[in-house]
Short mmCIF file of N, CA and C in Angstrom, two decimals:
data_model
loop_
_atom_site.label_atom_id
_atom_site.label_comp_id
_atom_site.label_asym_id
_atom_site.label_seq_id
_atom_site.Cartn_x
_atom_site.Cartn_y
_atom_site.Cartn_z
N UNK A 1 -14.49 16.49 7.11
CA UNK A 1 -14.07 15.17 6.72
C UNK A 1 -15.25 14.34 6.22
N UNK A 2 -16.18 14.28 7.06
CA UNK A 2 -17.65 13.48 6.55
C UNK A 2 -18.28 14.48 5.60
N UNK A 3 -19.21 14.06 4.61
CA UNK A 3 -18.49 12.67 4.08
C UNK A 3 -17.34 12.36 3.61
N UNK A 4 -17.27 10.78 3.24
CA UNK A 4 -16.03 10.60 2.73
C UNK A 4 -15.98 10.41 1.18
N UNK A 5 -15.15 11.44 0.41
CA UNK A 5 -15.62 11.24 -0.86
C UNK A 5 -14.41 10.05 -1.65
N UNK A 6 -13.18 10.58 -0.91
CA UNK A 6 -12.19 9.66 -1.44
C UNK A 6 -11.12 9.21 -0.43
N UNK A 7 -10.97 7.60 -0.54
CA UNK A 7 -10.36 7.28 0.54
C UNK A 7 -9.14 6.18 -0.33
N UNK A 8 -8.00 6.68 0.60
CA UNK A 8 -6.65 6.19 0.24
C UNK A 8 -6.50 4.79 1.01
N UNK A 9 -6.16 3.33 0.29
CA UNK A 9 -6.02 2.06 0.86
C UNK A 9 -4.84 1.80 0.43
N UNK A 10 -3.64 2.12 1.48
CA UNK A 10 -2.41 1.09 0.87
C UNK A 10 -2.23 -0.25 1.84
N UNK A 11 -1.16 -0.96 -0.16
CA UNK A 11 -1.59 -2.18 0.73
C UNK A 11 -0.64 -2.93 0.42
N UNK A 12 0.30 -4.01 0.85
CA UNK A 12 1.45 -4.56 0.36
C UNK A 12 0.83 -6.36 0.23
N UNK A 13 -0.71 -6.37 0.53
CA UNK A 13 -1.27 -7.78 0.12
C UNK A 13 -1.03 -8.78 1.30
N UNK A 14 -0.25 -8.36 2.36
CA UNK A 14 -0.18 -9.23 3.47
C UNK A 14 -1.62 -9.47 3.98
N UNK A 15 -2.08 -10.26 4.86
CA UNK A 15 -2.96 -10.71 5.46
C UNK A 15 -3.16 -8.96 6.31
N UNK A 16 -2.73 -8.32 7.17
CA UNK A 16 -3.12 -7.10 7.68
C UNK A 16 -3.54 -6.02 6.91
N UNK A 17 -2.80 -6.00 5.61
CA UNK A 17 -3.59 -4.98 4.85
C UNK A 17 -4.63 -5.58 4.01
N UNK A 18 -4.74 -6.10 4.14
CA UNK A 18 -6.32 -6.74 3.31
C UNK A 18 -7.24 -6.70 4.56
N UNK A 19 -7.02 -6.50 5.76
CA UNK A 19 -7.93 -6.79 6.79
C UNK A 19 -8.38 -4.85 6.64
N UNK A 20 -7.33 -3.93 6.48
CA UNK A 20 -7.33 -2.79 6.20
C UNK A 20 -8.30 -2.73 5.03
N UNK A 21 -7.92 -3.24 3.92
CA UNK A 21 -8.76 -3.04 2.41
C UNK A 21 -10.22 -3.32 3.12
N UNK A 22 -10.37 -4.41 3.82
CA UNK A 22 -12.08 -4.35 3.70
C UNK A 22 -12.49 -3.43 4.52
N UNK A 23 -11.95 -2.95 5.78
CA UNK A 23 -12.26 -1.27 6.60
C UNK A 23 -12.99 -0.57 5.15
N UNK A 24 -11.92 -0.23 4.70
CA UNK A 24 -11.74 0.56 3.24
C UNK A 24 -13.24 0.85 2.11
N UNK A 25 -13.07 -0.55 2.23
CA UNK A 25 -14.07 -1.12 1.21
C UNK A 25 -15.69 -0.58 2.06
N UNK A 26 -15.64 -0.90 3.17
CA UNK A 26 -17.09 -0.95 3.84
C UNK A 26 -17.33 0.74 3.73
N UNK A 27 -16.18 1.46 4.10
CA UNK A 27 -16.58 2.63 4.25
C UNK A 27 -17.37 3.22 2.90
N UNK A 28 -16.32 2.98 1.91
CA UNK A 28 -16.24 3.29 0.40
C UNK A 28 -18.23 2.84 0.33
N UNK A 29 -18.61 1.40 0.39
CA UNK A 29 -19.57 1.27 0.04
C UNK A 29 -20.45 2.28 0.78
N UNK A 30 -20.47 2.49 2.28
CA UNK A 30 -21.52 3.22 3.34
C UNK A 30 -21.28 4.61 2.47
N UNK A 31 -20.59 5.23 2.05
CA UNK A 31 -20.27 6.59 1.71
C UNK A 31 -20.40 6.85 0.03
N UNK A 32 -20.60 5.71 -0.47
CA UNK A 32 -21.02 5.86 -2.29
C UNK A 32 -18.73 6.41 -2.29
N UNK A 33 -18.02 6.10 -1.86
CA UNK A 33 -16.35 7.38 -1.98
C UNK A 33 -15.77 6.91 -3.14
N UNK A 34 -15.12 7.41 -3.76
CA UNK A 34 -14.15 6.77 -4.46
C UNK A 34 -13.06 5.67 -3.45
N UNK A 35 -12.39 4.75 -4.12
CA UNK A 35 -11.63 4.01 -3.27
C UNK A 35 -10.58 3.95 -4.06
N UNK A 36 -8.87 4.86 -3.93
CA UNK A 36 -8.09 4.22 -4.27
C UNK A 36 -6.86 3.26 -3.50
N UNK A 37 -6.47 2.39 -4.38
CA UNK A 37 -5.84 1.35 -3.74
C UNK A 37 -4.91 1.69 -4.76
N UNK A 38 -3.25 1.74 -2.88
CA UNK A 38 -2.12 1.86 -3.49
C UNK A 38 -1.13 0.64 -3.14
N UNK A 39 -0.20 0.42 -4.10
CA UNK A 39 0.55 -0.34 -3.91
C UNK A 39 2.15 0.24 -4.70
N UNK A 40 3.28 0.03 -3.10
CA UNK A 40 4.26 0.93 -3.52
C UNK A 40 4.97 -0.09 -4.06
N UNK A 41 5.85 0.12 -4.94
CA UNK A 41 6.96 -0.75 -5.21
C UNK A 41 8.56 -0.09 -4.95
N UNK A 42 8.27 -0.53 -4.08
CA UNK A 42 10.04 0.07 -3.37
C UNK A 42 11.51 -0.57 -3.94
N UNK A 43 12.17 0.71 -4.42
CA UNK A 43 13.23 0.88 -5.58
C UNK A 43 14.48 -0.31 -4.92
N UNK A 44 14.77 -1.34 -5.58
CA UNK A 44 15.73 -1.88 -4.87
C UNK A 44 17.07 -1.32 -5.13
N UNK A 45 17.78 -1.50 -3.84
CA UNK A 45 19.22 -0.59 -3.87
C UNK A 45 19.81 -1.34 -4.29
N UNK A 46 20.75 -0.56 -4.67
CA UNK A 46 21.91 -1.25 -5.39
C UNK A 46 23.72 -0.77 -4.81
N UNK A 47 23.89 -1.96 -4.46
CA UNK A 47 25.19 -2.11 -3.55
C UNK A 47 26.47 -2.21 -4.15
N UNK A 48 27.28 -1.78 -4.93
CA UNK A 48 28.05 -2.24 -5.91
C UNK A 48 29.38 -2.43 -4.80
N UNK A 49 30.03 -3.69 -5.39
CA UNK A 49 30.97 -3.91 -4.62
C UNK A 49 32.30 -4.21 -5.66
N UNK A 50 33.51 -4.98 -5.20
CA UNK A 50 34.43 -5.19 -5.99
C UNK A 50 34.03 -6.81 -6.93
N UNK A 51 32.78 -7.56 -5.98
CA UNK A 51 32.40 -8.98 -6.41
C UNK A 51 31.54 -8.86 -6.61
N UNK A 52 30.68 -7.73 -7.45
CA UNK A 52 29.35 -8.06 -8.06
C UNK A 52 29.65 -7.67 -9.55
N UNK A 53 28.83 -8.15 -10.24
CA UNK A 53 28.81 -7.33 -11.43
C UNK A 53 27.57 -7.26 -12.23
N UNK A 54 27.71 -6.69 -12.97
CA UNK A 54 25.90 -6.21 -13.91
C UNK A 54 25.73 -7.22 -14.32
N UNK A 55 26.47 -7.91 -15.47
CA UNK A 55 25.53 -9.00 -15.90
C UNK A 55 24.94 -10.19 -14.40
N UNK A 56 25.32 -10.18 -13.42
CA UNK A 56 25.10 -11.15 -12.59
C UNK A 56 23.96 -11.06 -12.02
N UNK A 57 23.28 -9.63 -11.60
CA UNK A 57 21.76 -9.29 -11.62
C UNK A 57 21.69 -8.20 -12.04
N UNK A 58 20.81 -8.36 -12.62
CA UNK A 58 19.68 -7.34 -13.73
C UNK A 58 18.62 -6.46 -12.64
N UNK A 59 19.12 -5.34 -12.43
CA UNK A 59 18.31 -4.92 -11.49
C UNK A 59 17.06 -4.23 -12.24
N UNK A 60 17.12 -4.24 -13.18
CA UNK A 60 16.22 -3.21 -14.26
C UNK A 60 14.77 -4.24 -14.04
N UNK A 61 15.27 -5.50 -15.02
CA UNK A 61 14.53 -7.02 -14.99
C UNK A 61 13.95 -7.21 -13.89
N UNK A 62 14.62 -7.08 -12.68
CA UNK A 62 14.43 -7.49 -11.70
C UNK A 62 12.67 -6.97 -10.80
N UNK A 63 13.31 -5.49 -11.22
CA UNK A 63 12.04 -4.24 -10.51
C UNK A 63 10.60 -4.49 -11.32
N UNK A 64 10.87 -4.45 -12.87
CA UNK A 64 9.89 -4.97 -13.91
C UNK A 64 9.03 -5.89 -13.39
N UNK A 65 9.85 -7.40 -12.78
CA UNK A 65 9.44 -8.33 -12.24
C UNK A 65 8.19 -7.99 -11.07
N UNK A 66 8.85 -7.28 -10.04
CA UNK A 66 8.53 -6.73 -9.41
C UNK A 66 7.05 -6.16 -9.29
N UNK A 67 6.87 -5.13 -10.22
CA UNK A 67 6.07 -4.35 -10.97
C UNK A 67 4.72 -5.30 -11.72
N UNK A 68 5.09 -6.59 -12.43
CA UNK A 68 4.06 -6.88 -12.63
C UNK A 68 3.63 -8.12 -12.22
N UNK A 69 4.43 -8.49 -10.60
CA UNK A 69 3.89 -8.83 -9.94
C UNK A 69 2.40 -8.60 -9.16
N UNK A 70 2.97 -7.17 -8.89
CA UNK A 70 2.06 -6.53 -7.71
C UNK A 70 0.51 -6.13 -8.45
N UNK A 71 1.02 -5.62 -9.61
CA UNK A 71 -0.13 -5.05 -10.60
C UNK A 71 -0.94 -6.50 -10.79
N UNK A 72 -0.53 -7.72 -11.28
CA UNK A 72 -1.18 -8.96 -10.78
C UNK A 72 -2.11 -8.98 -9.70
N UNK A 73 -1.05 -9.04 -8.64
CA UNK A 73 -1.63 -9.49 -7.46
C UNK A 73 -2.80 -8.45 -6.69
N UNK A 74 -2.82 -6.68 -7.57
CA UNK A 74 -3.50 -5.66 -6.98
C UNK A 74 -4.98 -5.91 -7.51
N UNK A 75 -4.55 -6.60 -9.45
CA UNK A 75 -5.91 -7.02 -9.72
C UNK A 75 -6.83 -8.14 -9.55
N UNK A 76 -6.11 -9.21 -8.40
CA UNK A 76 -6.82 -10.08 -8.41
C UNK A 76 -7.16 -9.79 -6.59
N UNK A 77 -6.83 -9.01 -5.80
CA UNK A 77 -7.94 -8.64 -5.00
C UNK A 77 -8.97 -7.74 -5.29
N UNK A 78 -8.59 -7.18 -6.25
CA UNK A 78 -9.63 -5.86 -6.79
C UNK A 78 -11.37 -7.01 -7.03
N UNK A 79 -10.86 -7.70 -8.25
CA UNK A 79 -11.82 -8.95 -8.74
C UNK A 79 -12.15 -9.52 -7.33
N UNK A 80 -11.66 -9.99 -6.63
CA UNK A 80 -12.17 -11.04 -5.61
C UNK A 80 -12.90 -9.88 -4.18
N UNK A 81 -12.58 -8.79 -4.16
CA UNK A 81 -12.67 -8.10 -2.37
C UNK A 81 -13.70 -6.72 -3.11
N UNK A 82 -13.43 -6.26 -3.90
CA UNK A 82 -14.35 -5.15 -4.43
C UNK A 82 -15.60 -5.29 -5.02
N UNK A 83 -16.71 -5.10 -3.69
CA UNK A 83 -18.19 -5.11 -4.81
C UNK A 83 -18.16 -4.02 -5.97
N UNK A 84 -19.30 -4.82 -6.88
CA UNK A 84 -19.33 -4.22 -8.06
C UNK A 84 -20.37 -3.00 -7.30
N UNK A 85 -19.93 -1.29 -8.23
CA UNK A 85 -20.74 -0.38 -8.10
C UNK A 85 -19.54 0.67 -7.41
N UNK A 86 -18.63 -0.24 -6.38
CA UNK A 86 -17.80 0.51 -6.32
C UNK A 86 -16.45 1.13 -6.94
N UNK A 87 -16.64 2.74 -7.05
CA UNK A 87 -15.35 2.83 -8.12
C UNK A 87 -14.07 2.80 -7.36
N UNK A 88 -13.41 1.87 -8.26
CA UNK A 88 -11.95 1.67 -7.22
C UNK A 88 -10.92 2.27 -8.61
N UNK A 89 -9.71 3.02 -8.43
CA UNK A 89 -8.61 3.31 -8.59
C UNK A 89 -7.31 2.76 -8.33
N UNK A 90 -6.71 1.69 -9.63
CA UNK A 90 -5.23 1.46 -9.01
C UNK A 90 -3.94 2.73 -8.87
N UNK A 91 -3.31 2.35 -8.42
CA UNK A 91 -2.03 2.93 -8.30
C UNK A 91 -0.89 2.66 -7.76
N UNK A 92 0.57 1.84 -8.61
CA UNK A 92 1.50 1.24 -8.13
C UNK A 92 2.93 2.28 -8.36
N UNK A 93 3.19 3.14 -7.68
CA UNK A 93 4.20 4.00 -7.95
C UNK A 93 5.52 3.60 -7.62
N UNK A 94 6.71 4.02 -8.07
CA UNK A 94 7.83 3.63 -7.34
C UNK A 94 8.28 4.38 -6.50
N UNK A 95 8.89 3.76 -5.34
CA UNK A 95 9.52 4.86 -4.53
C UNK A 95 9.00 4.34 -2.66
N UNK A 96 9.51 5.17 -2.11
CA UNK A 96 9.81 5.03 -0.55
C UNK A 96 7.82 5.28 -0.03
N UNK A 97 7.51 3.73 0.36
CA UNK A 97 5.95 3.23 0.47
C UNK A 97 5.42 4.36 1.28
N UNK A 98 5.93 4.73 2.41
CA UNK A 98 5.90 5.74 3.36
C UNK A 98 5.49 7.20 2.44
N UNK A 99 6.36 7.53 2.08
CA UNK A 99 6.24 8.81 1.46
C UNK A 99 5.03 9.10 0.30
N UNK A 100 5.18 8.18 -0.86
CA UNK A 100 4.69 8.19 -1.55
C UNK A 100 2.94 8.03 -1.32
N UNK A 101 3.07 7.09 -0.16
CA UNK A 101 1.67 6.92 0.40
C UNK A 101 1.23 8.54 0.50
N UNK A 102 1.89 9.44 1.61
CA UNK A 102 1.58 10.55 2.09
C UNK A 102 0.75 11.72 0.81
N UNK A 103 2.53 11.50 -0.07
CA UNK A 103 2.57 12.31 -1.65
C UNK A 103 1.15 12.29 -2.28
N UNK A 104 0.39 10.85 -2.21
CA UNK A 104 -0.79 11.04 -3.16
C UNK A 104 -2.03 11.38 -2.26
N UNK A 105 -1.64 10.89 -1.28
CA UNK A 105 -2.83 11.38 0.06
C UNK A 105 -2.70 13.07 -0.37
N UNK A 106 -1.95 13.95 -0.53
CA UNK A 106 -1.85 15.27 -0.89
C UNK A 106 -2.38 15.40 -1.84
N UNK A 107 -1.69 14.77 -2.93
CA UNK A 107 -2.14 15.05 -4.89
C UNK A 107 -3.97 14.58 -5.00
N UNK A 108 -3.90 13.64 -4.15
CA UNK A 108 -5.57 13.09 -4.86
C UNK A 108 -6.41 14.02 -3.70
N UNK A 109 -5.91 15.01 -2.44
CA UNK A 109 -6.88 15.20 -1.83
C UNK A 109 -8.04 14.78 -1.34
N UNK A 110 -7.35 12.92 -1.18
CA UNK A 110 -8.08 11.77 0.01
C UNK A 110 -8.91 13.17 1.14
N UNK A 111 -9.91 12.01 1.54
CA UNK A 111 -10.85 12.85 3.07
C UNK A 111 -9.95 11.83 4.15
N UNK A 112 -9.89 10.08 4.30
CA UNK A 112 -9.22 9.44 4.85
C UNK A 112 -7.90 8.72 3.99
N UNK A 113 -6.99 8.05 4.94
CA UNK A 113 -6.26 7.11 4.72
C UNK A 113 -6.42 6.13 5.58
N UNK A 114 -6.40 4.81 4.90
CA UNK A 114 -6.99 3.47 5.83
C UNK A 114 -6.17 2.28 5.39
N UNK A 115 -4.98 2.41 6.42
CA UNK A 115 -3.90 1.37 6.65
C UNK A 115 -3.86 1.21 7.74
N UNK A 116 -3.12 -0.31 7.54
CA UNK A 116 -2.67 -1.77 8.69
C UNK A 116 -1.45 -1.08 9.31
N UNK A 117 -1.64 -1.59 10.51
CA UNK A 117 -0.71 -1.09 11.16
C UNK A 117 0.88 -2.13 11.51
N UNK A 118 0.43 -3.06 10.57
CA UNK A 118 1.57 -4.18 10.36
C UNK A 118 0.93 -5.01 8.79
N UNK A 119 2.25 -4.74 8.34
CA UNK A 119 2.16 -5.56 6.66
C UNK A 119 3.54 -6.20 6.83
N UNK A 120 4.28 -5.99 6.08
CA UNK A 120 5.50 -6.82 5.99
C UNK A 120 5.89 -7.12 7.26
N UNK A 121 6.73 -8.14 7.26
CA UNK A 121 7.21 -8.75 8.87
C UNK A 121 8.61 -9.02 8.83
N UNK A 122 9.46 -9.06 10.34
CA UNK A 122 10.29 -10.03 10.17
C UNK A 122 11.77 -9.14 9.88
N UNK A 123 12.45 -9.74 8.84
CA UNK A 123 13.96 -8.47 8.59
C UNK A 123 12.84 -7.18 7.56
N UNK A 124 12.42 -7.56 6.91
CA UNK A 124 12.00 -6.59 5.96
C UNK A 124 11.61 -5.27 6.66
N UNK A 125 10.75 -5.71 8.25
CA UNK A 125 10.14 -4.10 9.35
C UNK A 125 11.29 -3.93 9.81
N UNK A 126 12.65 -5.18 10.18
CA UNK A 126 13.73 -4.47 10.78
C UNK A 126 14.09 -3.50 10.56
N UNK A 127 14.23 -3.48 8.94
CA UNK A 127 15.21 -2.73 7.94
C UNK A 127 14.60 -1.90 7.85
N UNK A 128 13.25 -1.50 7.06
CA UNK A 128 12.60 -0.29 6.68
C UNK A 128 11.69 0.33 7.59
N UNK A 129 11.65 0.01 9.23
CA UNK A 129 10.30 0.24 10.10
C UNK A 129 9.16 0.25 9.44
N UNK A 130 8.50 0.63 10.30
CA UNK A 130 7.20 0.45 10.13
C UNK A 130 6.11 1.48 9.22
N UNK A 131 5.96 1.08 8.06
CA UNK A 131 5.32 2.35 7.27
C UNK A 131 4.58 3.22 7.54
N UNK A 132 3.55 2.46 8.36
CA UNK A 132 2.77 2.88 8.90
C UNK A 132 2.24 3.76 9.57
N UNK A 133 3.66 3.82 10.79
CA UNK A 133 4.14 5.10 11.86
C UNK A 133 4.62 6.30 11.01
N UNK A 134 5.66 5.92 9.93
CA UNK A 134 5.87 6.87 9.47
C UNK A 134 4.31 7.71 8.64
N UNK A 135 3.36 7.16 7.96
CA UNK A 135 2.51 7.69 7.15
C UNK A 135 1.76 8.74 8.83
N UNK A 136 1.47 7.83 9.63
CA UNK A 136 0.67 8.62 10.27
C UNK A 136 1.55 9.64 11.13
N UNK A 137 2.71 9.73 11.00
CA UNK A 137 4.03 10.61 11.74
C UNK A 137 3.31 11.99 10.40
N UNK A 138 3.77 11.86 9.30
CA UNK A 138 3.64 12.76 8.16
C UNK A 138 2.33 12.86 7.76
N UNK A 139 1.44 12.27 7.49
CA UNK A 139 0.59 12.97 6.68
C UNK A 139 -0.43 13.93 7.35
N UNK A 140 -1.10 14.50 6.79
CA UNK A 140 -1.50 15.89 6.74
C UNK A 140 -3.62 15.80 6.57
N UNK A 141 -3.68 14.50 6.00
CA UNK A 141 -4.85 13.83 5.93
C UNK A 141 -4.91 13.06 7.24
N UNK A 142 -6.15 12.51 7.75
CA UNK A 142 -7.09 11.59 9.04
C UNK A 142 -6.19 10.39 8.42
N UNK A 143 -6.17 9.61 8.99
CA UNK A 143 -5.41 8.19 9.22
C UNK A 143 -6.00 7.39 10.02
N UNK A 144 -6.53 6.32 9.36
CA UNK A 144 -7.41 5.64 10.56
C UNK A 144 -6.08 4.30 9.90
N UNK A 145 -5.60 4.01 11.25
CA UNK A 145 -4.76 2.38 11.26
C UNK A 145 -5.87 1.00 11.94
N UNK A 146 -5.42 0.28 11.20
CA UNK A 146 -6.42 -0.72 11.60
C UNK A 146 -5.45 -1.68 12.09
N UNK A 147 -5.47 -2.55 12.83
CA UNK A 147 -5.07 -3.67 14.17
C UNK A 147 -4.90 -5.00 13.29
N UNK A 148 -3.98 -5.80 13.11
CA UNK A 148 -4.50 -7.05 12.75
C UNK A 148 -4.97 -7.68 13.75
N UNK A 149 -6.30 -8.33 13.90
CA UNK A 149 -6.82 -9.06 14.90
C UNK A 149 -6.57 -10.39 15.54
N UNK A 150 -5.54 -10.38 14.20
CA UNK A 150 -4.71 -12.25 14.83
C UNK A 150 -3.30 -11.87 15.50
N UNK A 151 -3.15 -10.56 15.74
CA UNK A 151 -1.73 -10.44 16.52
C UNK A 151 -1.84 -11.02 17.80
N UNK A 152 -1.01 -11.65 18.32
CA UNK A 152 -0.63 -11.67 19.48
C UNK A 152 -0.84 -10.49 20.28
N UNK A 153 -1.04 -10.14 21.42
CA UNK A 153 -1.24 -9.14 22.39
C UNK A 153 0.06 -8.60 23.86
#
């Protein structure tokens, strides 16, 4: 595992995974690693009922939206949290955050993965648990989870 040549940061931009990104980041710098930073964009479902209809939401529009939100919001921590020298890698894929996290942890043949062990909150962890558990349930790569330090105990 040491060194670390390439290390996987996902991150959904909450306050816990940015506490994750700079783990990330420090290592990346101590180790010269590559650093990629992922951000999933999870496919919204679509519920069709007898009272919805297409023109009423645009789910296409919608995901787009979505999409260049995050790609926004991935490059303006990149600019603000990434010293220069380090090479960082985006990557915003679609699909189930969990998995896909794992999928490229395989394809890019990461040494670590370095995620929060709480990002989204609230109904959103109701609904989808916790990514987190699942990445480190599945993957096949080291997993270091990092703590948010302002949790409650």
């Amino acid at each position: 595992m040491l060194p670390l040549k390439k290390i996987l940061c996902p991150t959904d931009f909450s306050d816990p995974s940015l506490e994750a990104l700079n783990v990330a980041i420090e290592l990346a710098v101590h180790f010269s690693s590559e650093l990629i930073l992922i951000h999933v964009v999870a496919p919204i479902p679509i519920i069709a009922t007898e009272y919805t209809s297409p023109a009423a939401f645009n789910v296409q529009e919608y995901q787009q939206a979505m999409e260049v939100s995050a790609r926004k919001s991935m490059e303006e921590q990149i600019e603000k949290r990434i010293p220069e020298g380090v090479l960082v890698r985006r990557m915003l894929p679609l699909g189930d955050p969990a998995n896909q996290i794992v999928h490229t942890a395989e394809e890019e043949e990461v040494d670590l993965i370095v995620i929060a062990t709480r990002g989204q909150t609230g109904i959103k962890r109701l609904v989808f648990g916790s990514v987190a558990e699942k990445v480190v349930r599945l993957a096949t790569r080291p997993v270091l989870t990092i703590r948010d330090r302002h949790t409650e105990h």
